[in-house]
Amino acid sequence: DLSGSITTPDVKLHLGGEFIKESTATTFLRQRGYGWLLEVEDDDPEDNKPLLEELDIDLKDIYYKIRCVLMPMPSLGFNRQVVRDNPDFWGPLAVVLFFSMISLYGQFKVVSWIITIWIFGSLTIFLLARVLGGEVAYGQVLGVIGYSLLPLIVIAPVLLVVGSFEVVSTLIKLFGVFWAAYSAASLLVGEEFKTKKPLLIYPIFLLYIYFLSLYTGV
């Protein structure tokens, strides 16, 4: 007579100074060369980044750029070139969307139209700047044009108050357009343009007039 018993092999792993008993299934897989199925990868620190860092959104940088655009006077001591030399996408997009929202008046189509004008208007300024010999990237133009919509956002609530006074309203509109155009032009129109500066400043000025017309309905 053949008799006997089959017992579960007692296999232990040494992990970090402790012995852990393996199950029969685990031992079977390891003996057959399938131990790699049981391996567990350590969490990668790169996968645990905050959402803002993952999306490359720096709120302090965006806030500083907003101040640079709203206060373009060199005497205030801001390093305004950071708006041009360190372009980002989310800040200008937020400004353009905010301008679109205050321009709604119940017309949701104006949002997509303002974003379209921002993208293609910046492309036109970029192409003109490169034709005139300027060393500027499209991302830089896109960021500067987007951030420089902030003066038009600032004058928007003022226009609601003085809208019935035509002369005062017109003066405020002109002030807002000049403010926005000056902020953008002072960053985009560098010394490399020399005597060709008006050829780039003029279309920038017209672009902000068009942005304002989308808001006021002129």
Coordinates of C-alpha atoms in Angstrom, one line a residue:
D1 CA 0.0 0.0 0.0
L2 CA 1.1 3.4 -0.9
S3 CA 0.3 6.0 1.7
G4 CA 1.5 9.5 2.6
S5 CA 0.5 13.1 2.7
I6 CA 1.1 16.2 0.7
T7 CA 1.9 19.3 2.8
T8 CA 2.1 22.8 1.8
P9 CA 5.7 23.9 1.3
D10 CA 6.7 26.3 4.0
V11 CA 8.5 29.1 2.0
K12 CA 9.4 32.3 3.7
L13 CA 10.6 35.6 2.2
H14 CA 13.0 37.9 3.9
L15 CA 11.7 41.4 3.4
G16 CA 13.1 44.3 5.4
G17 CA 14.3 42.1 8.3
E18 CA 10.9 40.3 8.6
F19 CA 10.1 36.8 7.4
I20 CA 6.7 36.6 5.5
K21 CA 5.2 33.2 4.7
E22 CA 4.2 32.7 1.1
S23 CA 1.0 31.0 -0.1
T24 CA 1.0 27.9 -2.2
A25 CA -0.2 29.9 -5.3
T26 CA 2.7 32.4 -4.8
T27 CA 5.2 29.6 -4.5
F28 CA 3.8 27.9 -7.6
L29 CA 4.1 31.0 -9.7
R30 CA 7.6 31.7 -8.6
Q31 CA 8.7 28.1 -9.3
R32 CA 7.3 28.4 -12.8
G33 CA 9.0 31.6 -13.6
Y34 CA 6.0 33.8 -13.3
G35 CA 7.1 35.7 -10.2
W36 CA 7.1 38.9 -12.2
L37 CA 3.3 38.9 -12.0
L38 CA 3.6 39.4 -8.3
E39 CA 5.9 42.4 -8.4
V40 CA 4.5 45.7 -7.1
E41 CA 6.0 48.9 -8.4
D42 CA 6.7 51.6 -5.9
D43 CA 4.8 54.9 -6.2
D44 CA 6.6 57.3 -8.4
P45 CA 6.9 60.8 -6.7
E46 CA 6.3 62.3 -10.1
D47 CA 2.8 60.9 -10.2
N48 CA 1.9 62.6 -6.9
K49 CA 2.3 66.2 -8.0
P50 CA -0.3 68.8 -7.2
L51 CA -2.8 69.5 -10.0
L52 CA -1.6 73.1 -10.5
E53 CA 2.0 71.9 -10.8
E54 CA 0.9 69.1 -13.2
L55 CA -0.8 71.6 -15.4
D56 CA 2.1 74.0 -15.2
I57 CA 0.1 76.8 -13.5
D58 CA 2.0 79.2 -11.4
L59 CA -0.5 81.5 -9.7
K60 CA 2.2 83.8 -8.2
D61 CA 3.7 84.2 -11.7
I62 CA 0.3 85.0 -13.2
Y63 CA -0.4 87.6 -10.5
Y64 CA 2.9 89.3 -11.1
K65 CA 2.3 89.5 -14.8
I66 CA -1.2 90.9 -14.2
R67 CA 0.4 93.7 -12.1
C68 CA 3.0 94.3 -14.9
V69 CA 0.3 94.8 -17.4
L70 CA -2.0 97.0 -15.3
M71 CA 0.9 99.2 -14.2
P72 CA 3.1 99.6 -17.3
M73 CA 5.0 102.6 -16.1
P74 CA 8.8 101.8 -15.8
S75 CA 9.1 103.9 -12.7
L76 CA 7.1 101.4 -10.7
G77 CA 10.1 99.0 -10.8
F78 CA 8.4 95.9 -12.2
N79 CA 10.4 93.6 -14.5
R80 CA 7.8 93.8 -17.3
Q81 CA 9.9 91.8 -19.7
V82 CA 8.9 88.6 -17.8
V83 CA 5.5 88.8 -19.6
R84 CA 7.2 88.5 -22.9
D85 CA 10.3 86.4 -22.1
N86 CA 8.5 83.8 -19.9
P87 CA 5.1 83.3 -21.7
D88 CA 2.4 81.0 -20.3
F89 CA -0.9 79.9 -21.7
W90 CA -3.3 79.6 -18.7
G91 CA -3.0 83.2 -17.5
P92 CA -3.8 84.8 -20.9
L93 CA -6.6 82.3 -21.5
A94 CA -8.2 83.1 -18.1
V95 CA -8.0 86.9 -18.9
V96 CA -9.6 86.3 -22.4
L97 CA -12.3 84.1 -21.0
F98 CA -13.1 86.6 -18.3
F99 CA -13.3 89.4 -20.9
S100 CA -15.6 87.1 -22.9
M101 CA -17.8 86.6 -19.9
I102 CA -18.3 90.3 -19.2
S103 CA -19.0 90.8 -22.9
L104 CA -21.8 88.2 -23.0
Y105 CA -25.0 90.3 -22.7
G106 CA -26.8 87.0 -23.3
Q107 CA -24.9 86.2 -26.5
F108 CA -22.8 83.1 -25.9
K109 CA -21.5 83.2 -29.4
V110 CA -19.3 86.2 -28.5
V111 CA -17.1 84.0 -26.3
S112 CA -15.9 81.8 -29.1
W113 CA -15.5 84.9 -31.3
I114 CA -13.3 86.8 -28.8
I115 CA -11.1 83.7 -28.4
T116 CA -10.8 83.4 -32.2
I117 CA -9.8 87.0 -32.5
W118 CA -7.3 86.6 -29.7
I119 CA -5.7 83.6 -31.4
F120 CA -5.7 84.8 -35.0
G121 CA -5.1 88.5 -34.1
S122 CA -2.0 87.4 -32.2
L123 CA -1.0 85.4 -35.2
T124 CA -1.3 88.4 -37.4
I125 CA 0.8 90.6 -35.0
F126 CA 3.4 87.7 -34.8
L127 CA 3.7 87.4 -38.6
L128 CA 4.0 91.2 -39.0
A129 CA 6.6 91.4 -36.3
R130 CA 8.7 88.6 -38.0
V131 CA 8.4 90.3 -41.4
L132 CA 9.7 93.5 -39.8
G133 CA 12.7 91.7 -38.4
G134 CA 11.5 91.2 -34.8
E135 CA 12.8 88.3 -32.7
V136 CA 9.6 87.2 -31.1
A137 CA 7.8 83.8 -30.7
Y138 CA 4.1 83.2 -31.3
G139 CA 3.6 82.1 -27.7
Q140 CA 5.1 85.4 -26.5
V141 CA 2.7 87.4 -28.6
L142 CA -0.2 85.3 -27.6
G143 CA 0.6 85.8 -23.9
V144 CA 1.2 89.6 -24.2
I145 CA -2.0 90.2 -26.2
G146 CA -4.0 88.1 -23.8
Y147 CA -2.7 89.7 -20.6
S148 CA -3.1 93.2 -22.1
L149 CA -6.9 92.8 -22.2
L150 CA -6.9 93.5 -18.5
P151 CA -7.2 97.3 -18.9
L152 CA -10.4 96.8 -20.9
I153 CA -11.7 94.6 -18.1
V154 CA -10.9 97.3 -15.6
I155 CA -12.9 100.0 -17.5
A156 CA -15.9 97.7 -18.1
P157 CA -17.6 98.4 -14.8
V158 CA -16.9 102.1 -15.2
L159 CA -18.7 102.1 -18.5
L160 CA -21.7 100.6 -16.9
V161 CA -21.9 103.5 -14.5
V162 CA -21.2 106.4 -17.0
G163 CA -22.8 104.8 -20.0
S164 CA -25.5 107.5 -20.2
F165 CA -22.8 110.2 -20.5
E166 CA -21.7 109.8 -24.1
V167 CA -18.6 112.1 -23.9
V168 CA -17.3 110.7 -20.7
S169 CA -17.9 107.1 -21.9
T170 CA -16.0 107.8 -25.1
L171 CA -13.1 109.2 -23.2
I172 CA -13.0 106.2 -20.9
K173 CA -13.1 103.9 -23.9
L174 CA -10.2 105.7 -25.6
F175 CA -8.2 105.6 -22.3
G176 CA -8.8 101.9 -22.0
V177 CA -7.7 101.2 -25.5
F178 CA -4.6 103.3 -25.2
W179 CA -3.8 101.7 -21.9
A180 CA -4.1 98.2 -23.3
A181 CA -2.3 99.0 -26.6
Y182 CA 0.6 100.7 -24.6
S183 CA 1.0 97.7 -22.3
A184 CA 1.2 95.3 -25.3
A185 CA 3.3 97.5 -27.6
S186 CA 5.8 98.4 -24.9
L187 CA 6.5 94.6 -24.5
L188 CA 6.4 93.6 -28.1
V189 CA 7.9 96.5 -29.9
G190 CA 11.6 96.3 -29.1
E191 CA 14.6 98.2 -30.3
E192 CA 15.1 95.8 -33.2
F193 CA 12.2 97.5 -35.0
K194 CA 13.9 100.9 -34.9
T195 CA 12.1 103.2 -37.4
K196 CA 9.4 100.5 -38.1
K197 CA 7.7 100.8 -34.7
P198 CA 4.5 102.5 -36.0
L199 CA 4.0 99.6 -38.5
L200 CA 3.5 97.3 -35.5
I201 CA 2.0 99.6 -32.9
Y202 CA -0.9 100.6 -35.3
P203 CA -2.3 97.1 -35.8
I204 CA -2.0 96.4 -32.0
F205 CA -4.0 99.5 -31.4
L206 CA -6.7 98.5 -34.0
L207 CA -6.8 95.0 -32.4
Y208 CA -7.8 96.4 -29.0
I209 CA -10.3 98.7 -30.6
Y210 CA -11.9 95.6 -32.1
F211 CA -11.9 93.9 -28.8
L212 CA -13.6 96.8 -27.2
S213 CA -16.2 96.9 -30.0
L214 CA -17.0 93.2 -29.2
Y215 CA -17.7 94.3 -25.6
T216 CA -19.7 97.5 -26.2
G217 CA -21.5 96.3 -29.3
V218 CA -20.3 99.2 -31.4

